[in-house]
mmCIF file of C-alpha atoms in Angstrom:
data_model
loop_
_atom_site.group_PDB
_atom_site.id
_atom_site.type_symbol
_atom_site.label_atom_id
_atom_site.label_comp_id
_atom_site.label_asym_id
_atom_site.label_seq_id
_atom_site.Cartn_x
_atom_site.Cartn_y
_atom_site.Cartn_z
ATOM 1 C CA LEU A 1 110.277 163.860 60.895
ATOM 2 C CA ARG A 2 111.006 161.176 63.469
ATOM 3 C CA SER A 3 112.105 162.289 66.918
ATOM 4 C CA PHE A 4 115.499 161.466 68.414
ATOM 5 C CA PRO A 5 114.004 158.881 70.852
ATOM 6 C CA GLU A 6 112.318 157.098 67.922
ATOM 7 C CA LYS A 7 115.569 156.962 65.959
ATOM 8 C CA LEU A 8 117.417 155.835 69.073
ATOM 9 C CA ARG A 9 115.009 152.933 69.596
ATOM 10 C CA GLU A 10 115.550 151.864 65.990
ATOM 11 C CA ALA A 11 119.320 151.971 66.450
ATOM 12 C CA ILE A 12 119.369 149.793 69.602
ATOM 13 C CA LEU A 13 119.870 146.141 68.716
ATOM 14 C CA VAL A 14 118.928 143.104 70.795
ATOM 15 C CA ALA A 15 121.436 140.290 70.451
ATOM 16 C CA PRO A 16 120.569 136.579 70.324
ATOM 17 C CA LYS A 17 121.489 134.428 73.304
ATOM 18 C CA THR A 18 124.832 132.631 72.891
ATOM 19 C CA PRO A 19 127.235 130.708 75.155
ATOM 20 C CA PHE A 20 129.179 133.963 75.540
ATOM 21 C CA ASN A 21 126.251 135.656 77.310
ATOM 22 C CA ALA A 22 126.676 134.047 80.695
ATOM 23 C CA GLN A 23 127.971 134.609 84.199
ATOM 24 C CA ILE A 24 131.768 134.497 84.057
ATOM 25 C CA GLY A 25 133.933 132.403 86.359
ATOM 26 C CA PRO A 26 137.243 133.320 88.036
ATOM 27 C CA GLU A 27 139.519 131.673 85.431
ATOM 28 C CA ARG A 28 140.550 133.107 82.065
ATOM 29 C CA SER A 29 141.724 131.715 78.756
ATOM 30 C CA PHE A 30 143.960 133.829 76.514
ATOM 31 C CA ALA A 31 145.173 133.470 72.934
ATOM 32 C CA ILE A 32 146.980 135.611 70.372
ATOM 33 C CA CYS A 33 147.024 136.009 66.614
ATOM 34 C CA SER A 34 148.855 138.288 64.172
ATOM 35 C CA LEU A 35 147.645 139.223 60.695
ATOM 36 C CA PRO A 36 149.578 141.193 58.029
ATOM 37 C CA LEU A 37 148.306 144.773 58.104
ATOM 38 C CA ASP A 38 149.293 145.518 54.503
ATOM 39 C CA ARG A 39 147.199 142.590 53.269
ATOM 40 C CA VAL A 40 144.167 143.749 55.244
ATOM 41 C CA LYS A 41 144.624 147.340 54.013
ATOM 42 C CA GLN A 42 144.910 146.174 50.409
ATOM 43 C CA LEU A 43 141.675 144.196 50.649
ATOM 44 C CA ALA A 44 139.898 147.142 52.273
ATOM 45 C CA LYS A 45 141.137 149.695 49.724
ATOM 46 C CA SER A 46 140.434 147.576 46.653
ATOM 47 C CA HIS A 47 136.855 146.883 47.735
ATOM 48 C CA GLY A 48 135.866 150.268 49.164
ATOM 49 C CA VAL A 49 135.568 149.290 52.816
ATOM 50 C CA SER A 50 137.515 150.148 55.961
ATOM 51 C CA VAL A 51 140.122 148.102 57.800
ATOM 52 C CA ASN A 52 137.676 147.916 60.696
ATOM 53 C CA ASP A 53 135.042 146.441 58.360
ATOM 54 C CA ILE A 54 137.502 143.707 57.401
ATOM 55 C CA VAL A 55 138.271 143.024 61.072
ATOM 56 C CA LEU A 56 134.573 142.725 61.903
ATOM 57 C CA GLU A 57 134.049 140.321 58.999
ATOM 58 C CA LEU A 58 136.958 138.147 60.145
ATOM 59 C CA VAL A 59 135.631 137.975 63.698
ATOM 60 C CA GLY A 60 132.111 137.312 62.422
ATOM 61 C CA ALA A 61 133.319 134.503 60.167
ATOM 62 C CA THR A 62 135.340 132.973 62.995
ATOM 63 C CA LEU A 63 132.460 133.070 65.478
ATOM 64 C CA ARG A 64 130.000 131.781 62.879
ATOM 65 C CA ASP A 65 132.226 128.775 62.180
ATOM 66 C CA TYR A 66 132.862 128.168 65.895
ATOM 67 C CA LEU A 67 129.188 128.224 66.869
ATOM 68 C CA LYS A 68 128.087 126.268 63.802
ATOM 69 C CA ARG A 69 130.479 123.428 64.640
ATOM 70 C CA ARG A 70 129.020 123.377 68.151
ATOM 71 C CA LYS A 71 125.459 123.498 66.726
ATOM 72 C CA GLU A 72 124.857 126.734 68.650
ATOM 73 C CA LEU A 73 124.719 129.280 65.814
ATOM 74 C CA PRO A 74 121.590 131.432 66.267
ATOM 75 C CA GLU A 75 119.429 132.441 63.310
ATOM 76 C CA GLN A 76 119.795 136.103 64.248
ATOM 77 C CA PRO A 77 123.137 137.802 63.544
ATOM 78 C CA LEU A 78 125.564 138.190 66.415
ATOM 79 C CA ILE A 79 125.941 141.722 67.753
ATOM 80 C CA VAL A 80 129.264 143.269 68.686
ATOM 81 C CA ALA A 81 129.843 146.056 71.204
ATOM 82 C CA MET A 82 132.601 148.420 70.054
ATOM 83 C CA PRO A 83 134.179 151.347 71.906
ATOM 84 C CA VAL A 84 134.486 154.414 69.675
ATOM 85 C CA SER A 85 136.323 157.678 70.182
ATOM 86 C CA LEU A 86 134.275 160.878 70.108
ATOM 87 C CA ARG A 87 137.309 163.161 70.337
ATOM 88 C CA THR A 88 137.649 165.633 67.495
ATOM 89 C CA GLU A 89 140.948 166.366 65.806
ATOM 90 C CA GLY A 90 142.987 168.908 67.747
ATOM 91 C CA ASP A 91 141.065 168.352 71.007
ATOM 92 C CA GLY A 92 143.708 168.195 73.728
ATOM 93 C CA GLU A 93 141.437 168.112 76.788
ATOM 94 C CA ALA A 94 142.485 165.633 79.473
ATOM 95 C CA ASN A 95 139.196 163.768 79.726
ATOM 96 C CA ASN A 96 137.495 160.641 78.439
ATOM 97 C CA GLN A 97 135.672 161.077 75.142
ATOM 98 C CA ALA A 98 134.484 157.637 74.170
ATOM 99 C CA SER A 99 131.250 155.728 73.845
ATOM 100 C CA MET A 100 130.093 152.203 73.011
ATOM 101 C CA VAL A 101 128.169 151.300 69.863
ATOM 102 C CA GLN A 102 126.499 148.133 68.591
ATOM 103 C CA CYS A 103 127.022 146.590 65.174
ATOM 104 C CA SER A 104 125.772 143.456 63.463
ATOM 105 C CA LEU A 105 128.399 140.856 62.532
ATOM 106 C CA ALA A 106 126.030 139.507 59.854
ATOM 107 C CA THR A 107 126.642 135.926 60.981
ATOM 108 C CA ASP A 108 123.310 134.956 59.444
ATOM 109 C CA ILE A 109 124.982 135.371 56.026
ATOM 110 C CA ALA A 110 127.126 132.459 54.849
ATOM 111 C CA ASP A 111 128.873 134.193 51.946
ATOM 112 C CA PRO A 112 131.900 136.221 53.165
ATOM 113 C CA VAL A 113 131.570 138.887 50.451
ATOM 114 C CA GLU A 114 127.898 139.498 51.208
ATOM 115 C CA ARG A 115 128.686 139.454 54.923
ATOM 116 C CA LEU A 116 131.375 142.115 54.428
ATOM 117 C CA ARG A 117 128.957 144.283 52.444
ATOM 118 C CA ALA A 118 126.329 144.012 55.173
ATOM 119 C CA ILE A 119 128.872 144.946 57.841
ATOM 120 C CA SER A 120 130.149 147.901 55.811
ATOM 121 C CA THR A 121 126.595 149.193 55.374
ATOM 122 C CA ALA A 122 126.019 148.865 59.124
ATOM 123 C CA THR A 123 129.225 150.703 60.083
ATOM 124 C CA ARG A 124 128.452 153.554 57.685
ATOM 125 C CA GLY A 125 125.086 153.926 59.376
ATOM 126 C CA ILE A 126 126.799 154.057 62.774
ATOM 127 C CA LYS A 127 129.162 156.795 61.570
ATOM 128 C CA ASP A 128 126.247 158.817 60.208
ATOM 129 C CA ARG A 129 124.336 158.543 63.490
ATOM 130 C CA LEU A 130 127.391 159.498 65.541
ATOM 131 C CA ALA A 131 127.981 162.528 63.341
ATOM 132 C CA THR A 132 124.358 163.614 63.757
ATOM 133 C CA TYR A 133 123.902 162.976 67.486
ATOM 134 C CA LYS A 134 127.427 163.232 68.853
ATOM 135 C CA HIS A 135 126.601 166.440 70.738
ATOM 136 C CA LEU A 136 123.920 164.553 72.716
ATOM 137 C CA ILE A 137 126.240 161.771 73.898
ATOM 138 C CA PRO A 138 127.955 162.272 77.299
ATOM 139 C CA THR A 139 131.721 162.214 76.792
ATOM 140 C CA ASP A 140 133.141 162.539 80.290
ATOM 141 C CA PHE A 141 132.229 161.179 83.694
ATOM 142 C CA PRO A 142 133.682 161.968 87.146
ATOM 143 C CA GLY A 143 136.687 159.692 87.540
ATOM 144 C CA LEU A 144 137.012 159.863 91.324
ATOM 145 C CA ALA A 145 133.759 158.152 92.247
ATOM 146 C CA ALA A 146 133.658 155.796 89.261
ATOM 147 C CA PRO A 147 135.484 152.886 90.969
ATOM 148 C CA LEU A 148 133.067 153.030 93.906
ATOM 149 C CA TRP A 149 129.805 152.834 91.988
ATOM 150 C CA ALA A 150 131.263 150.506 89.354
ATOM 151 C CA THR A 151 132.384 148.019 92.018
ATOM 152 C CA GLY A 152 129.025 148.107 93.773
ATOM 153 C CA LEU A 153 127.095 147.728 90.544
ATOM 154 C CA SER A 154 129.306 144.829 89.468
ATOM 155 C CA ARG A 155 128.659 142.982 92.739
ATOM 156 C CA LEU A 156 124.912 143.463 92.474
ATOM 157 C CA TRP A 157 125.023 142.304 88.858
ATOM 158 C CA ALA A 158 126.941 139.150 89.843
ATOM 159 C CA VAL A 159 124.868 138.235 92.907
ATOM 160 C CA GLY A 160 121.604 138.639 91.019
ATOM 161 C CA ARG A 161 122.969 136.868 87.909
ATOM 162 C CA VAL A 162 121.356 139.698 85.978
ATOM 163 C CA SER A 163 123.299 138.937 82.800
ATOM 164 C CA GLU A 164 121.506 135.594 82.510
ATOM 165 C CA ARG A 165 118.050 137.100 83.050
ATOM 166 C CA LEU A 166 118.072 140.067 80.666
ATOM 167 C CA PRO A 167 118.197 139.876 76.855
ATOM 168 C CA PRO A 168 121.768 140.633 75.773
ATOM 169 C CA LEU A 169 122.610 143.834 73.927
ATOM 170 C CA ALA A 170 125.814 142.298 72.536
ATOM 171 C CA ASN A 171 127.493 138.913 72.208
ATOM 172 C CA VAL A 172 131.139 139.944 72.091
ATOM 173 C CA VAL A 173 133.334 143.021 72.506
ATOM 174 C CA ILE A 174 135.773 144.085 69.793
ATOM 175 C CA SER A 175 138.199 146.943 70.379
ATOM 176 C CA ASN A 176 140.546 148.186 67.645
ATOM 177 C CA VAL A 177 143.337 150.343 69.085
ATOM 178 C CA PRO A 178 145.686 152.144 66.667
ATOM 179 C CA GLY A 179 149.313 151.575 67.565
ATOM 180 C CA PRO A 180 152.631 153.043 66.441
ATOM 181 C CA PRO A 181 153.723 152.464 62.818
ATOM 182 C CA ILE A 182 157.370 152.616 63.894
ATOM 183 C CA PRO A 183 159.365 150.014 65.851
ATOM 184 C CA LEU A 184 159.591 150.310 69.630
ATOM 185 C CA TYR A 185 162.590 149.275 71.708
ATOM 186 C CA LEU A 186 163.263 148.292 75.312
ATOM 187 C CA ALA A 187 166.860 148.104 76.548
ATOM 188 C CA GLY A 188 168.020 147.938 72.943
ATOM 189 C CA CYS A 189 165.689 145.050 72.046
ATOM 190 C CA GLU A 190 163.128 145.598 69.315
ATOM 191 C CA LEU A 191 159.504 144.885 70.166
ATOM 192 C CA GLN A 192 158.241 142.308 67.671
ATOM 193 C CA HIS A 193 154.526 142.281 68.495
ATOM 194 C CA LEU A 194 152.116 144.111 70.787
ATOM 195 C CA TYR A 195 149.383 141.804 72.065
ATOM 196 C CA PRO A 196 146.718 143.538 74.186
ATOM 197 C CA VAL A 197 145.122 141.927 77.238
ATOM 198 C CA SER A 198 141.606 143.191 77.945
ATOM 199 C CA ILE A 199 138.817 142.091 80.294
ATOM 200 C CA VAL A 200 135.553 140.166 80.258
ATOM 201 C CA THR A 201 132.408 140.917 82.226
ATOM 202 C CA HIS A 202 129.256 139.107 83.297
ATOM 203 C CA GLY A 203 127.187 138.632 80.164
ATOM 204 C CA LEU A 204 130.130 139.297 77.842
ATOM 205 C CA ALA A 205 132.502 136.397 78.350
ATOM 206 C CA LEU A 206 134.550 136.950 75.174
ATOM 207 C CA ASN A 207 136.668 139.914 74.082
ATOM 208 C CA PHE A 208 138.732 140.556 70.947
ATOM 209 C CA THR A 209 141.154 143.479 71.267
ATOM 210 C CA LEU A 210 143.692 144.323 68.594
ATOM 211 C CA HIS A 211 146.610 146.701 68.159
ATOM 212 C CA SER A 212 148.057 147.811 64.869
ATOM 213 C CA TYR A 213 151.834 147.804 65.270
ATOM 214 C CA ARG A 214 154.167 148.426 62.374
ATOM 215 C CA ASN A 215 152.857 146.102 59.645
ATOM 216 C CA SER A 216 150.884 143.799 61.899
ATOM 217 C CA LEU A 217 147.439 143.512 63.416
ATOM 218 C CA ASP A 218 148.063 141.893 66.786
ATOM 219 C CA PHE A 219 144.998 140.303 68.385
ATOM 220 C CA GLY A 220 144.642 139.453 72.049
ATOM 221 C CA LEU A 221 141.633 137.242 72.774
ATOM 222 C CA ILE A 222 140.456 136.782 76.337
ATOM 223 C CA ALA A 223 137.504 134.777 77.634
ATOM 224 C CA SER A 224 136.041 133.235 80.726
ATOM 225 C CA ARG A 225 137.433 129.699 80.716
ATOM 226 C CA ASP A 226 134.028 128.306 81.708
ATOM 227 C CA GLN A 227 132.504 129.590 78.462
ATOM 228 C CA VAL A 228 135.448 129.255 76.031
ATOM 229 C CA PRO A 229 137.966 126.711 77.351
ATOM 230 C CA LYS A 230 139.822 126.371 74.018
ATOM 231 C CA LEU A 231 140.371 129.918 72.839
ATOM 232 C CA ASP A 232 143.160 128.935 70.420
ATOM 233 C CA SER A 233 140.552 127.654 67.971
ATOM 234 C CA LEU A 234 139.125 131.172 67.686
ATOM 235 C CA ALA A 235 142.564 132.771 67.333
ATOM 236 C CA ASN A 236 143.517 130.319 64.589
ATOM 237 C CA GLY A 237 140.178 130.923 62.919
ATOM 238 C CA LEU A 238 141.061 134.557 62.210
ATOM 239 C CA SER A 239 143.894 133.592 59.845
ATOM 240 C CA LYS A 240 141.652 131.053 58.136
ATOM 241 C CA ALA A 241 138.900 133.658 57.773
ATOM 242 C CA LEU A 242 141.326 136.132 56.162
ATOM 243 C CA ASP A 243 142.366 133.553 53.555
ATOM 244 C CA GLN A 244 138.729 132.700 52.838
ATOM 245 C CA LEU A 245 137.748 136.359 52.479
ATOM 246 C CA ALA A 246 140.702 137.128 50.196
ATOM 247 C CA THR A 247 139.799 134.169 47.977
ATOM 248 C CA ALA A 248 136.128 135.144 47.869
ATOM 249 C CA LEU A 249 136.891 138.792 47.077
ATOM 250 C CA GLY A 250 139.276 137.723 44.351
ATOM 251 C CA ASN A 251 136.461 135.802 42.707
ATOM 252 C CA SER A 252 133.763 138.429 43.223
#
């Protein structure tokens, strides 16, 4: 039997270098996109995958098209960093129980159906590993001192331009946050959409965060303007990717 360190080494992915793996500047670009949740759920259910698998395929397709048009698509698949919850059902402790995992976006595969299958296989493997080794993963860190060491580490990282010297572990961050299925109101006005605004860091200059709200998947894309000056093209690409995937799945 292989030891835990051996299995851990196999699970750690090294991402290819992309324009998103660079030192970020002070300016940001932001874009939004909404996709119909019922359509995404229907595609996921009818083809035996999860909603998150569909989301990863859409982002992978969008980034593949974006980098290919710029002649910067690497041969290796792009790697996404995803926050995952480790909290078990019924756990009401007031602490942080989350970790970060890597997953291939299968951008080396041109066919959207085959790309979705590859992503689904990868996410199932992640779930199996989390179920097996969850008890070994730290789930809470002291919150009081965190801002102090995080700020210091961030400054050292920036001054040394470390993100440009080390091989990247991910190319982009994707965070899928479940939202309320019921309408929300403020001063009697109904909230139509819920677009999240996240952050970027040195070495990870692009972030996709999405909320499910009522019957919508609301994406908020944020990037360092130096790396992605025209973020609208990526936001618009998500809708195009959904149409392409639906057509391909209908013919598969």
